[in-house]
């Protein structure tokens, strides 16, 4: 099966600092990667779609200047939470379909990153 | 905002019992319904992708059915084992590769 890694798995930071989360597809190429966020007792919510070589598209209500996404290669997307605040504390997880996959094919998930902003 | 609902949200069963849970989703603009199994501290793992009304899929003791006209899918686990303990997520795909997730059903199998 396809493997997606995510780093770091845990991060604790002070309010006002920036945090970068990496999502890598280890054994397949992904032109698209998705970033989700999950707050306690809620479902995974799509934040943005990361597109290799072009700008990310953000869901309504997600600030693009706060959550910077870079998809510089076919195997790596990064999410940077800039000037993090306690309300950004959440579980962040990425997923990717294989390059060229149809809408009906599965996505492969990373293990997620738990962010705690003090 | 698409509504994908799962019930129950949590479930405790004895080892050996069979169980099932439900995912309901919009019945319009349907592309696919995904089921994932998510163990703590691991990546969600794909179980099934279902695309056709009336689809039934099976993987070992786990099976799923799909009714796109009424907008629901059932996941069944036969003879639950402790290793089946996980959160089971369903996700509705209505286009553009975006999926909308339910909150999940957290299953605990008691030995």
Short mmCIF file of C-alpha atoms in Angstrom, two decimals:
data_model
loop_
_atom_site.label_atom_id
_atom_site.label_comp_id
_atom_site.label_asym_id
_atom_site.label_seq_id
_atom_site.Cartn_x
_atom_site.Cartn_y
_atom_site.Cartn_z
CA UNK A 1 0.00 0.00 0.00
CA UNK A 2 0.97 3.64 -0.38
CA UNK A 3 2.64 5.34 2.57
CA UNK A 4 2.39 8.93 3.66
CA UNK A 5 4.60 10.24 6.43
CA UNK A 6 4.03 13.33 8.48
CA UNK A 7 6.50 15.18 10.67
CA UNK A 8 6.51 16.08 13.46
CA UNK A 9 3.93 13.91 15.18
CA UNK A 10 3.80 16.20 18.21
CA UNK A 11 4.73 19.82 18.63
CA UNK A 12 4.40 22.21 21.53
CA UNK A 13 5.20 25.83 20.89
CA UNK A 14 4.83 29.25 22.42
CA UNK A 15 2.16 31.63 21.24
CA UNK A 16 3.43 33.81 18.41
CA UNK A 17 5.85 31.31 16.94
CA UNK A 18 5.50 29.56 13.60
CA UNK A 19 5.30 25.82 13.15
CA UNK A 20 6.01 23.85 9.99
CA UNK A 21 4.45 20.46 9.36
CA UNK A 22 5.70 18.23 6.56
CA UNK A 23 3.69 15.69 4.62
CA UNK A 24 5.54 13.27 2.35
CA UNK A 25 4.33 10.57 0.01
CA UNK A 26 7.05 7.94 0.36
CA UNK A 27 6.38 5.54 -2.48
CA UNK A 28 4.11 7.38 -4.88
CA UNK A 29 3.74 10.76 -6.50
CA UNK A 30 1.01 13.14 -5.50
CA UNK A 31 0.14 16.25 -7.47
CA UNK A 32 -2.51 17.02 -4.89
CA UNK A 33 -2.40 16.77 -1.12
CA UNK A 34 -5.12 17.67 1.33
CA UNK A 35 -4.72 19.25 4.74
CA UNK A 36 -7.32 18.58 7.40
CA UNK A 37 -7.80 19.74 10.94
CA UNK A 38 -9.68 17.99 13.68
CA UNK A 39 -10.81 19.63 16.90
CA UNK A 40 -11.91 17.48 19.85
CA UNK A 41 -15.19 15.65 19.31
CA UNK A 42 -15.44 16.94 15.75
CA UNK A 43 -14.89 15.41 12.34
CA UNK A 44 -11.90 15.93 10.09
CA UNK A 45 -12.40 19.25 8.34
CA UNK A 46 -10.71 20.08 5.08
CA UNK A 47 -8.58 23.21 5.39
CA UNK A 48 -6.93 23.42 2.01
CA UNK A 49 -5.91 21.57 -1.11
CA UNK A 50 -2.23 21.69 -1.92
CA UNK A 51 -1.34 21.61 -5.61
CA UNK A 52 2.15 20.81 -6.84
CA UNK A 53 3.66 23.77 -8.63
CA UNK A 54 0.74 26.12 -8.04
CA UNK A 55 -1.10 27.93 -5.27
CA UNK A 56 -3.10 26.07 -2.72
CA UNK A 57 -6.85 26.47 -2.58
CA UNK A 58 -8.32 27.20 0.81
CA UNK A 59 -11.70 26.31 2.23
CA UNK A 60 -14.03 29.04 3.36
CA UNK A 61 -13.00 30.48 6.70
CA UNK A 62 -9.39 29.30 6.54
CA UNK A 63 -6.91 32.20 6.45
CA UNK A 64 -4.36 31.64 3.72
CA UNK A 65 -1.89 34.09 5.31
CA UNK A 66 -2.02 32.18 8.56
CA UNK A 67 -1.79 28.68 7.14
CA UNK A 68 0.91 28.79 4.48
CA UNK A 69 1.05 25.81 2.18
CA UNK A 70 3.90 24.92 -0.12
CA UNK A 71 3.86 21.94 -2.49
CA UNK A 72 7.27 22.18 -4.10
CA UNK A 73 7.60 18.62 -5.33
CA UNK A 74 5.49 15.61 -6.21
CA UNK A 75 6.22 14.04 -2.85
CA UNK A 76 6.25 16.89 -0.34
CA UNK A 77 3.75 19.41 0.93
CA UNK A 78 4.30 21.64 3.94
CA UNK A 79 1.83 23.49 6.13
CA UNK A 80 3.18 26.39 8.17
CA UNK A 81 1.05 27.75 10.97
CA UNK A 82 2.27 31.31 11.29
CA UNK A 83 2.10 33.24 14.54
CA UNK A 84 0.37 30.36 16.24
CA UNK A 85 -2.13 31.05 19.01
CA UNK A 86 -3.75 28.72 21.52
CA UNK A 87 -6.89 28.47 19.37
CA UNK A 88 -4.73 26.90 16.63
CA UNK A 89 -4.10 23.94 18.92
CA UNK A 90 -5.53 21.01 17.06
CA UNK A 91 -4.78 17.79 15.23
CA UNK A 92 -3.54 18.37 11.67
CA UNK A 93 -3.48 15.54 9.16
CA UNK A 94 -2.64 15.32 5.49
CA UNK A 95 -3.77 12.95 2.79
CA UNK A 96 -2.94 12.34 -0.82
CA UNK A 97 -4.44 10.40 -3.69
CA UNK A 98 -2.03 8.83 -6.14
CA UNK A 99 -1.11 11.04 -9.10
CA UNK A 100 -3.81 10.68 -11.71
CA UNK A 101 -6.24 8.96 -9.35
CA UNK A 102 -9.93 9.35 -10.03
CA UNK A 103 -12.50 10.73 -7.63
CA UNK A 104 -13.41 7.20 -6.72
CA UNK A 105 -10.03 6.10 -5.51
CA UNK A 106 -8.86 6.12 -1.96
CA UNK A 107 -6.68 8.70 -0.33
CA UNK A 108 -3.65 7.81 1.76
CA UNK A 109 -3.25 9.53 5.07
CA UNK A 110 -0.33 10.56 7.18
CA UNK A 111 -0.46 9.75 10.91
CA UNK A 112 -1.18 13.36 11.82
CA UNK A 113 0.45 16.09 13.90
CA UNK A 114 -0.84 17.22 17.25
CA UNK A 115 -0.12 20.88 17.84
CA UNK A 116 -0.34 22.50 21.25
CA UNK A 117 0.19 26.24 21.44
CA UNK A 118 0.87 27.57 24.92
CA UNK B 1 -22.00 22.38 3.92
CA UNK B 2 -22.43 18.68 3.29
CA UNK B 3 -23.73 16.61 6.15
CA UNK B 4 -22.19 13.21 6.76
CA UNK B 5 -23.45 11.58 9.91
CA UNK B 6 -22.32 8.46 11.64
CA UNK B 7 -24.04 6.55 14.37
CA UNK B 8 -23.46 5.54 16.99
CA UNK B 9 -20.52 7.74 17.95
CA UNK B 10 -19.16 5.09 20.25
CA UNK B 11 -19.84 1.45 20.83
CA UNK B 12 -18.67 -1.22 23.26
CA UNK B 13 -19.13 -4.86 22.31
CA UNK B 14 -17.98 -8.15 23.75
CA UNK B 15 -15.43 -10.21 21.88
CA UNK B 16 -17.23 -12.52 19.48
CA UNK B 17 -20.27 -10.27 19.07
CA UNK B 18 -21.20 -8.97 15.66
CA UNK B 19 -21.91 -5.30 15.25
CA UNK B 20 -22.82 -2.72 12.68
CA UNK B 21 -22.88 1.02 12.33
CA UNK B 22 -24.30 3.56 9.94
CA UNK B 23 -23.12 6.39 7.74
CA UNK B 24 -25.65 8.71 6.15
CA UNK B 25 -24.75 11.17 3.44
CA UNK B 26 -26.32 13.41 0.77
CA UNK B 27 -28.02 11.39 -1.94
CA UNK B 28 -27.24 13.93 -4.69
CA UNK B 29 -23.95 14.41 -6.59
CA UNK B 30 -22.64 11.10 -5.37
CA UNK B 31 -19.21 9.93 -6.55
CA UNK B 32 -17.99 7.57 -3.86
CA UNK B 33 -18.32 6.56 -0.24
CA UNK B 34 -15.15 5.67 1.61
CA UNK B 35 -14.72 3.70 4.83
CA UNK B 36 -11.54 4.06 6.86
CA UNK B 37 -10.29 2.33 9.96
CA UNK B 38 -8.30 4.56 12.30
CA UNK B 39 -6.33 3.15 15.16
CA UNK B 40 -4.91 5.49 17.76
CA UNK B 41 -1.52 7.00 16.80
CA UNK B 42 -1.68 5.48 13.33
CA UNK B 43 -2.76 6.68 9.88
CA UNK B 44 -6.35 6.09 8.83
CA UNK B 45 -6.37 2.96 6.71
CA UNK B 46 -8.70 2.57 3.76
CA UNK B 47 -11.17 -0.30 4.09
CA UNK B 48 -13.53 0.18 1.19
CA UNK B 49 -14.35 2.56 -1.61
CA UNK B 50 -17.92 2.11 -2.75
CA UNK B 51 -19.29 3.66 -5.88
CA UNK B 52 -22.42 1.87 -7.09
CA UNK B 53 -25.84 1.72 -5.52
CA UNK B 54 -26.30 -1.73 -4.05
CA UNK B 55 -22.55 -2.33 -3.76
CA UNK B 56 -21.50 -4.83 -1.14
CA UNK B 57 -17.86 -5.18 -0.25
CA UNK B 58 -16.12 -7.59 2.08
CA UNK B 59 -12.69 -7.81 3.64
CA UNK B 60 -12.32 -10.69 6.05
CA UNK B 61 -14.88 -10.26 8.83
CA UNK B 62 -15.75 -6.71 7.77
CA UNK B 63 -18.30 -5.91 5.12
CA UNK B 64 -20.15 -2.85 3.91
CA UNK B 65 -23.26 -2.06 1.91
CA UNK B 66 -24.24 1.06 0.02
CA UNK B 67 -27.57 2.69 -0.81
CA UNK B 68 -26.98 5.85 -2.78
CA UNK B 69 -30.66 6.56 -3.44
CA UNK B 70 -31.47 6.93 0.23
CA UNK B 71 -27.99 8.05 1.23
CA UNK B 72 -26.68 5.49 3.68
CA UNK B 73 -24.02 2.85 4.10
CA UNK B 74 -23.68 0.17 6.74
CA UNK B 75 -20.45 -1.33 8.02
CA UNK B 76 -20.68 -4.77 9.58
CA UNK B 77 -18.12 -6.58 11.70
CA UNK B 78 -18.73 -10.25 12.27
CA UNK B 79 -17.33 -11.88 15.42
CA UNK B 80 -15.58 -8.76 16.75
CA UNK B 81 -12.05 -9.18 18.04
CA UNK B 82 -10.06 -6.85 20.31
CA UNK B 83 -7.88 -5.88 17.35
CA UNK B 84 -10.98 -4.45 15.67
CA UNK B 85 -11.00 -1.70 18.28
CA UNK B 86 -10.59 1.54 16.35
CA UNK B 87 -12.51 4.50 15.05
CA UNK B 88 -14.32 3.80 11.81
CA UNK B 89 -14.69 6.83 9.56
CA UNK B 90 -16.87 7.22 6.54
CA UNK B 91 -16.25 9.90 3.95
CA UNK B 92 -18.49 11.11 1.16
CA UNK B 93 -16.98 12.15 -2.13
CA UNK B 94 -19.16 14.49 -4.13
CA UNK B 95 -16.66 15.74 -6.63
CA UNK B 96 -13.27 17.46 -7.18
CA UNK B 97 -11.60 14.78 -5.03
CA UNK B 98 -12.85 16.55 -1.92
CA UNK B 99 -14.23 14.30 0.72
CA UNK B 100 -16.44 15.18 3.65
CA UNK B 101 -15.90 13.07 6.72
CA UNK B 102 -18.26 11.89 9.39
CA UNK B 103 -17.25 12.16 13.01
CA UNK B 104 -16.56 8.44 13.21
CA UNK B 105 -17.76 5.52 15.26
CA UNK B 106 -15.36 4.55 18.03
CA UNK B 107 -15.52 0.81 18.58
CA UNK B 108 -14.17 -0.85 21.70
CA UNK B 109 -14.14 -4.65 21.72
CA UNK B 110 -13.95 -6.02 25.24
CA UNK B 111 -12.05 -9.31 25.61
#
